Short mmCIF file of C-alpha atoms in Angstrom, two decimals:
data_model
loop_
_atom_site.label_atom_id
_atom_site.label_comp_id
_atom_site.label_asym_id
_atom_site.label_seq_id
_atom_site.Cartn_x
_atom_site.Cartn_y
_atom_site.Cartn_z
CA MET A 1 -13.65 9.75 0.63
CA GLN A 2 -12.17 13.00 -0.50
CA THR A 3 -8.94 12.61 1.43
CA PHE A 4 -10.06 9.30 2.95
CA SER A 5 -10.76 7.89 -0.45
CA LYS A 6 -12.06 4.39 -0.31
CA ILE A 7 -14.94 5.55 -2.49
CA LEU A 8 -16.59 2.86 -4.54
CA SER A 9 -19.45 4.74 -6.20
CA ILE A 10 -19.37 2.30 -9.05
CA THR A 11 -21.84 1.75 -11.85
CA ALA A 12 -21.77 -0.76 -14.65
CA LEU A 13 -21.15 2.20 -16.93
CA THR A 14 -17.94 3.11 -15.07
CA ALA A 15 -16.27 -0.12 -16.03
CA SER A 16 -17.31 0.04 -19.67
CA LEU A 17 -16.37 3.69 -20.09
CA ALA A 18 -12.99 3.20 -18.49
CA LEU A 19 -11.71 1.41 -21.58
CA GLY A 20 -12.39 4.51 -23.62
CA LEU A 21 -10.16 6.68 -21.46
CA GLY A 22 -6.95 5.56 -23.12
CA SER A 23 -4.89 2.63 -24.27
CA ILE A 24 -4.33 -0.30 -21.95
CA ALA A 25 -0.87 -0.42 -20.39
CA LYS A 26 1.25 -2.17 -22.98
CA ALA A 27 2.81 -5.51 -22.15
CA GLU A 28 6.46 -5.08 -23.05
CA GLN A 29 9.82 -4.93 -21.37
CA LYS A 30 10.40 -1.48 -19.96
CA THR A 31 12.19 0.36 -17.19
CA ASP A 32 9.75 3.04 -16.04
CA PHE A 33 6.58 2.17 -14.11
CA LYS A 34 3.72 4.16 -12.62
CA VAL A 35 1.82 3.21 -9.46
CA ALA A 36 -1.40 4.87 -8.20
CA TRP A 37 -2.66 4.78 -4.63
CA SER A 38 -5.28 6.52 -2.51
CA ILE A 39 -5.54 7.29 1.17
CA TYR A 40 -6.68 4.47 3.43
CA VAL A 41 -5.11 3.02 6.58
CA GLY A 42 -3.74 -0.05 4.79
CA TRP A 43 -2.39 1.88 1.82
CA MET A 44 -0.53 4.63 3.66
CA PRO A 45 2.75 2.64 3.49
CA TRP A 46 2.94 3.31 -0.26
CA GLY A 47 3.03 7.07 0.18
CA TYR A 48 5.44 6.80 3.09
CA ALA A 49 7.74 4.53 1.08
CA ALA A 50 7.79 7.01 -1.79
CA ASP A 51 8.54 9.93 0.53
CA HIS A 52 11.29 8.15 2.48
CA GLY A 53 13.40 6.60 -0.25
CA ILE A 54 12.16 3.02 0.11
CA VAL A 55 10.57 3.00 -3.35
CA LYS A 56 13.77 4.30 -4.91
CA LYS A 57 15.89 1.77 -2.99
CA TRP A 58 13.99 -1.22 -4.38
CA ALA A 59 13.59 0.24 -7.86
CA ASP A 60 17.34 0.86 -8.00
CA LYS A 61 17.98 -2.73 -6.94
CA TYR A 62 16.21 -3.94 -10.07
CA GLY A 63 17.45 -1.21 -12.38
CA ILE A 64 14.03 0.35 -12.88
CA LYS A 65 12.18 3.55 -12.00
CA ILE A 66 8.87 3.60 -10.13
CA GLU A 67 6.76 6.73 -9.90
CA VAL A 68 4.18 6.62 -7.11
CA THR A 69 1.19 8.98 -7.38
CA GLN A 70 -1.41 9.68 -4.71
CA PHE A 71 -5.03 10.16 -5.78
CA ASN A 72 -7.58 11.88 -3.58
CA ASP A 73 -10.32 10.19 -5.60
CA TYR A 74 -10.20 6.41 -5.31
CA VAL A 75 -12.50 5.73 -8.27
CA GLU A 76 -10.40 7.98 -10.49
CA SER A 77 -7.23 6.08 -9.56
CA MET A 78 -8.86 2.83 -10.69
CA ASN A 79 -10.22 4.40 -13.86
CA GLN A 80 -6.77 5.74 -14.73
CA TYR A 81 -5.25 2.29 -14.15
CA THR A 82 -7.97 0.67 -16.26
CA ALA A 83 -7.28 3.20 -19.02
CA GLY A 84 -3.60 2.21 -19.06
CA ALA A 85 -2.17 5.38 -17.54
CA PHE A 86 -0.77 3.38 -14.59
CA ASP A 87 0.82 -0.05 -14.33
CA ALA A 88 -0.43 -0.77 -10.81
CA VAL A 89 -3.00 0.54 -8.33
CA THR A 90 -4.30 -0.03 -4.80
CA LEU A 91 -7.87 -1.30 -4.67
CA THR A 92 -10.16 -3.79 -2.91
CA ASN A 93 -10.87 -7.29 -4.14
CA MET A 94 -14.41 -6.24 -5.01
CA ASP A 95 -13.30 -3.26 -7.07
CA GLY A 96 -10.59 -5.21 -8.83
CA LEU A 97 -13.34 -7.38 -10.24
CA SER A 98 -15.94 -4.68 -10.93
CA ILE A 99 -13.73 -2.04 -12.55
CA PRO A 100 -10.52 -3.20 -14.31
CA ALA A 101 -11.51 -6.85 -14.70
CA ALA A 102 -15.06 -6.02 -15.84
CA GLY A 103 -13.47 -3.34 -18.04
CA GLY A 104 -11.42 -6.00 -19.84
CA VAL A 105 -8.05 -5.38 -18.18
CA ASP A 106 -6.30 -8.57 -17.09
CA THR A 107 -5.17 -7.76 -13.54
CA THR A 108 -3.03 -9.61 -11.00
CA ALA A 109 -2.98 -9.13 -7.22
CA VAL A 110 0.73 -8.73 -6.47
CA ILE A 111 0.33 -7.89 -2.76
CA VAL A 112 -2.50 -8.96 -0.48
CA GLY A 113 -1.88 -6.19 2.04
CA ASP A 114 -4.64 -6.47 4.62
CA PHE A 115 -8.29 -7.06 5.22
CA SER A 116 -10.79 -4.93 7.09
CA ASN A 117 -11.34 -6.41 10.55
CA GLY A 118 -13.73 -3.83 11.96
CA ASN A 119 -12.86 -0.75 9.87
CA ASP A 120 -16.24 -0.96 8.10
CA ALA A 121 -19.44 -0.84 10.14
CA VAL A 122 -23.23 -0.63 10.25
CA ILE A 123 -24.33 2.09 12.67
CA LEU A 124 -27.85 2.78 13.96
CA LYS A 125 -29.11 5.84 15.80
CA ASP A 126 -30.51 5.08 19.27
CA LYS A 127 -30.93 1.38 18.41
CA ALA A 128 -28.59 -1.31 19.70
CA SER A 129 -29.69 -4.34 17.66
CA LEU A 130 -29.07 -5.06 13.99
CA ALA A 131 -32.64 -6.36 13.76
CA ASP A 132 -33.80 -2.76 14.31
CA ILE A 133 -32.53 -1.87 10.84
CA LYS A 134 -35.61 -3.43 9.24
CA GLY A 135 -37.78 -0.80 7.58
CA GLN A 136 -35.17 1.95 7.91
CA ASN A 137 -33.52 4.13 5.30
CA VAL A 138 -29.80 3.24 5.20
CA ASN A 139 -27.33 5.87 4.03
CA LEU A 140 -24.22 4.51 2.29
CA VAL A 141 -21.97 4.84 -0.74
CA GLU A 142 -23.95 2.85 -3.30
CA PHE A 143 -22.26 -0.23 -4.86
CA SER A 144 -19.36 0.11 -2.42
CA VAL A 145 -17.86 -2.24 0.15
CA SER A 146 -20.37 -0.58 2.49
CA HIS A 147 -23.17 -1.83 0.26
CA TYR A 148 -21.62 -5.29 0.31
CA LEU A 149 -21.27 -5.19 4.10
CA LEU A 150 -24.93 -4.24 4.41
CA ALA A 151 -25.92 -7.22 2.28
CA ARG A 152 -23.85 -9.55 4.46
CA ALA A 153 -25.26 -8.01 7.64
CA LEU A 154 -28.86 -8.41 6.45
CA GLU A 155 -28.14 -11.98 5.41
CA SER A 156 -26.93 -12.72 8.96
CA ILE A 157 -30.41 -11.96 10.32
CA LYS A 158 -32.22 -13.58 7.38
CA ILE A 159 -33.61 -10.44 5.76
CA THR A 160 -32.67 -8.78 2.46
CA GLU A 161 -32.19 -5.36 0.94
CA ARG A 162 -35.90 -5.36 0.15
CA ASP A 163 -36.48 -4.92 3.90
CA VAL A 164 -34.62 -1.58 3.97
CA LYS A 165 -34.20 1.38 1.64
CA VAL A 166 -30.71 2.31 0.51
CA VAL A 167 -30.07 6.05 0.32
CA LYS A 168 -27.14 6.92 -1.93
CA THR A 169 -24.81 9.18 0.06
CA SER A 170 -21.30 10.46 -0.63
CA ASP A 171 -18.68 9.50 1.92
CA ALA A 172 -17.78 13.19 2.09
CA ASP A 173 -21.33 13.89 3.34
CA MET A 174 -21.72 10.90 5.66
CA VAL A 175 -20.79 12.49 8.99
CA ALA A 176 -22.93 15.55 8.36
CA ALA A 177 -25.80 13.37 7.17
CA TYR A 178 -25.74 11.33 10.37
CA LYS A 179 -26.19 14.50 12.40
CA THR A 180 -29.50 15.27 10.69
CA ALA A 181 -32.70 14.09 12.33
CA ASP A 182 -33.97 12.04 9.39
CA VAL A 183 -30.84 9.85 9.07
CA THR A 184 -31.10 6.87 11.39
CA ALA A 185 -28.82 4.24 9.83
CA VAL A 186 -25.50 4.45 8.01
CA VAL A 187 -22.87 2.05 6.72
CA THR A 188 -19.38 3.44 6.24
CA TRP A 189 -15.66 2.95 6.92
CA ASN A 190 -12.95 4.44 9.07
CA PRO A 191 -12.12 7.15 9.94
CA LEU A 192 -15.77 8.10 9.36
CA VAL A 193 -16.92 5.24 11.62
CA SER A 194 -14.82 6.54 14.52
CA THR A 195 -16.11 10.08 14.03
CA ILE A 196 -19.77 9.03 13.92
CA LEU A 197 -19.36 6.78 16.97
CA GLU A 198 -18.30 9.82 19.00
CA ASP A 199 -22.00 10.77 18.93
CA PRO A 200 -23.72 9.20 21.98
CA THR A 201 -26.70 8.21 19.84
CA ALA A 202 -24.56 6.09 17.51
CA LYS A 203 -24.55 2.33 18.08
CA LYS A 204 -22.38 -0.04 16.05
CA VAL A 205 -24.50 -3.13 15.34
CA PHE A 206 -22.36 -4.99 12.76
CA ASP A 207 -18.84 -4.62 11.40
CA SER A 208 -16.38 -6.28 9.05
CA SER A 209 -14.82 -8.35 11.83
CA GLN A 210 -17.99 -10.45 11.57
CA VAL A 211 -17.16 -11.29 7.95
CA PRO A 212 -13.37 -11.58 8.34
CA GLY A 213 -11.24 -11.75 5.22
CA GLU A 214 -13.96 -10.57 2.85
CA ILE A 215 -13.01 -6.89 2.35
CA ILE A 216 -9.44 -7.26 1.13
CA ASP A 217 -7.04 -4.46 0.23
CA LEU A 218 -4.62 -5.17 -2.60
CA MET A 219 -1.85 -3.80 -4.75
CA VAL A 220 -2.62 -5.03 -8.25
CA ALA A 221 -0.75 -4.73 -11.53
CA ASN A 222 -1.51 -5.19 -15.20
CA THR A 223 -0.93 -8.90 -15.84
CA GLY A 224 0.82 -8.38 -19.17
CA VAL A 225 3.15 -5.74 -17.75
CA LEU A 226 3.94 -8.01 -14.82
CA LYS A 227 4.60 -11.02 -17.05
CA ASP A 228 7.08 -9.09 -19.19
CA ASN A 229 8.62 -7.30 -16.20
CA PRO A 230 8.75 -9.62 -13.18
CA ASN A 231 11.27 -7.34 -11.50
CA PHE A 232 8.51 -4.77 -11.16
CA GLY A 233 6.53 -7.23 -9.05
CA LYS A 234 9.60 -8.08 -6.98
CA ALA A 235 10.25 -4.40 -6.32
CA LEU A 236 6.65 -3.86 -5.22
CA ALA A 237 6.95 -6.76 -2.78
CA GLY A 238 10.24 -5.44 -1.43
CA ILE A 239 8.77 -1.98 -0.93
CA TRP A 240 5.68 -3.29 0.84
CA TYR A 241 7.35 -5.64 3.29
CA GLU A 242 10.14 -3.25 4.25
CA THR A 243 7.63 -0.47 4.91
CA ALA A 244 5.11 -2.74 6.64
CA ALA A 245 7.83 -4.01 8.98
CA LEU A 246 8.63 -0.43 9.90
CA LEU A 247 4.95 0.43 10.32
CA THR A 248 4.46 -2.35 12.86
CA ALA A 249 7.80 -1.96 14.69
CA ASP A 250 7.69 -1.31 18.42
CA SER A 251 10.44 1.28 18.20
CA ALA A 252 10.99 5.00 17.90
CA ASP A 253 11.30 4.64 14.12
CA GLY A 254 8.08 2.64 13.98
CA LYS A 255 6.22 5.23 16.02
CA ALA A 256 7.57 8.02 13.79
CA ALA A 257 6.40 6.14 10.70
CA ARG A 258 2.90 5.64 12.12
CA GLU A 259 2.79 9.28 13.14
CA ALA A 260 3.77 10.37 9.63
CA MET A 261 1.20 8.06 8.03
CA GLY A 262 -1.47 9.28 10.41
CA SER A 263 -0.72 12.90 9.63
CA ALA A 264 -0.70 12.22 5.89
CA SER A 265 -4.14 10.60 6.18
CA GLY A 266 -5.64 13.52 8.08
CA THR A 267 -5.51 12.12 11.59
CA ASP A 268 -2.90 11.75 14.33
CA LEU A 269 -0.89 8.91 15.83
CA LYS A 270 -3.70 7.80 18.14
CA GLY A 271 -6.28 7.96 15.36
CA TYR A 272 -4.12 6.04 12.93
CA GLU A 273 -3.24 3.36 15.47
CA SER A 274 -6.94 2.92 16.29
CA GLN A 275 -7.59 2.25 12.60
CA LEU A 276 -4.68 -0.19 12.45
CA ALA A 277 -6.20 -2.03 15.41
CA VAL A 278 -9.22 -2.98 13.30
CA THR A 279 -7.15 -3.85 10.23
CA LYS A 280 -5.61 -7.29 9.74
CA LEU A 281 -2.35 -6.11 8.23
CA PHE A 282 -0.23 -8.69 6.45
CA ASP A 283 3.16 -7.29 7.37
CA LYS A 284 4.77 -10.74 7.21
CA PRO A 285 4.86 -12.30 3.73
CA ALA A 286 4.35 -15.87 4.99
CA ASP A 287 1.02 -14.83 6.53
CA ALA A 288 -0.08 -13.20 3.28
CA VAL A 289 0.85 -16.34 1.32
CA ALA A 290 -1.13 -18.54 3.72
CA PHE A 291 -4.19 -16.28 3.47
CA THR A 292 -4.02 -16.10 -0.33
CA ALA A 293 -3.67 -19.88 -0.67
CA SER A 294 -6.46 -20.63 1.83
CA ASP A 295 -9.82 -22.19 1.02
CA GLY A 296 -11.43 -18.99 2.25
CA LEU A 297 -10.38 -16.82 -0.69
CA PRO A 298 -12.39 -18.67 -3.39
CA LYS A 299 -15.42 -18.63 -1.09
CA THR A 300 -15.04 -14.89 -0.56
CA MET A 301 -14.63 -14.16 -4.25
CA ASP A 302 -17.70 -16.26 -5.00
CA LEU A 303 -19.73 -14.11 -2.57
CA VAL A 304 -18.27 -10.94 -4.10
CA ARG A 305 -18.88 -11.89 -7.74
CA ASN A 306 -22.48 -12.86 -7.01
CA PHE A 307 -23.09 -9.55 -5.21
CA LEU A 308 -21.64 -7.64 -8.18
CA PHE A 309 -23.68 -9.63 -10.68
CA GLU A 310 -26.89 -8.95 -8.75
CA LYS A 311 -26.06 -5.22 -8.86
CA GLY A 312 -25.31 -5.28 -12.61
CA LEU A 313 -21.63 -4.46 -12.08
CA LEU A 314 -19.99 -7.20 -14.14
CA GLY A 315 -20.66 -5.49 -17.44
CA ASN A 316 -23.75 -4.70 -19.49
CA GLY A 317 -25.67 -7.81 -20.40
CA ALA A 318 -23.54 -10.16 -18.28
CA PRO A 319 -25.48 -13.46 -18.38
CA SER A 320 -24.24 -14.72 -15.02
CA ALA A 321 -21.62 -14.27 -12.31
CA ASP A 322 -19.44 -16.67 -14.35
CA VAL A 323 -18.85 -14.08 -17.08
CA ILE A 324 -15.38 -13.16 -15.72
CA GLY A 325 -12.81 -15.75 -14.72
CA ILE A 326 -11.02 -15.33 -11.39
CA GLU A 327 -7.84 -17.40 -11.11
CA MET A 328 -6.62 -18.64 -7.74
CA PRO A 329 -2.96 -19.31 -6.86
CA ASP A 330 -3.41 -23.04 -7.51
CA GLY A 331 -4.61 -22.34 -11.06
CA LYS A 332 -8.26 -23.14 -10.39
CA VAL A 333 -10.68 -20.66 -11.94
CA LEU A 334 -14.00 -19.33 -10.67
CA GLY A 335 -16.15 -18.51 -13.68
CA ASP A 336 -15.12 -18.47 -17.34
CA SER A 337 -11.64 -19.99 -17.77
CA GLY A 338 -11.58 -18.50 -21.27
CA ASN A 339 -12.03 -14.97 -19.91
CA VAL A 340 -9.76 -14.76 -16.86
CA LYS A 341 -9.33 -11.09 -15.93
CA LEU A 342 -8.51 -11.20 -12.20
CA ARG A 343 -5.70 -13.34 -10.81
CA PHE A 344 -4.37 -14.04 -7.35
CA THR A 345 -0.75 -15.17 -7.14
CA GLU A 346 1.63 -16.08 -4.33
CA THR A 347 4.69 -15.49 -6.53
CA TYR A 348 5.99 -12.18 -5.24
CA MET A 349 4.85 -12.55 -1.63
CA LYS A 350 6.43 -16.02 -1.52
CA ALA A 351 9.70 -14.62 -2.88
CA ALA A 352 9.67 -12.17 0.03
CA ALA A 353 8.87 -14.97 2.49
CA ASP A 354 11.73 -17.06 1.09
CA GLY A 355 14.17 -14.16 1.25
CA SER A 356 14.75 -14.37 -2.49
CA LEU A 357 13.81 -10.86 -3.58
#
């Protein structure tokens, strides 16, 4: 997206070049931290928290300073994090593996914030069955979660990407592209999905609710920075759960928060709440801990890493999907245990659940 930036136009080159953009965030004790985020329904709480004093409240509690910066370009936010310009960034589980981890930056998921539960969709023009996608050109952001969703959709009807033709399309151009006569199939995310579905010809034939828990939105941090500065992780957890509780509150304050987040993301209260309705938001830390510790997460990450390997997005010359180690909360590792670069931890979410922040 431009303003709705969940863009994942990733190439193998992106990850390798990112390391050349600057020095990796240094692992050392420090007091000033920088967090990057981009606009998406599940990440709006970070901007709201910065604007309404919640970030400062939790930073002050731990005697640190946290600067929160909004990016209109999602890929750029991840590249800047990978280059060491930021200590933490919002991204999806897939991108955490394909950009910073594949770029050599050891990264830890501090907050598992939500998963897409219908926000991402396959849409056909004047066709109501997913099977009708066979033989069609499919417009999507290449190597994105949309590309992944397409692969999962095709798998569900026992066909493959060889049975369609992917047409690389910018998210900024997706709505306009759908309106042209020669575009008959698109895969994209909200709010673009909602806009396209306003057209009477548009039929949603598959969405992320059919692969629940696979497109996960995270707040990640540099593992070394986190290890040397655990209070940074605690502050991030405090910020998230205070703001998420407000976001979901059935109160005047909750409505005002949703209205503000909707406006900041380029929609209104109704539009934002419709996006929330197809987002499984982990506003309660115990639920996030349970999801992160579940048997489903390793299975999801196995699907994701194999998709990325097939697309050449785990680094130039990667011999297999095992090239990068992914550590689960129980310490088990998918892939190379000698090259762990993406980690999932319950630590900070559990502290919130236990009331020990």
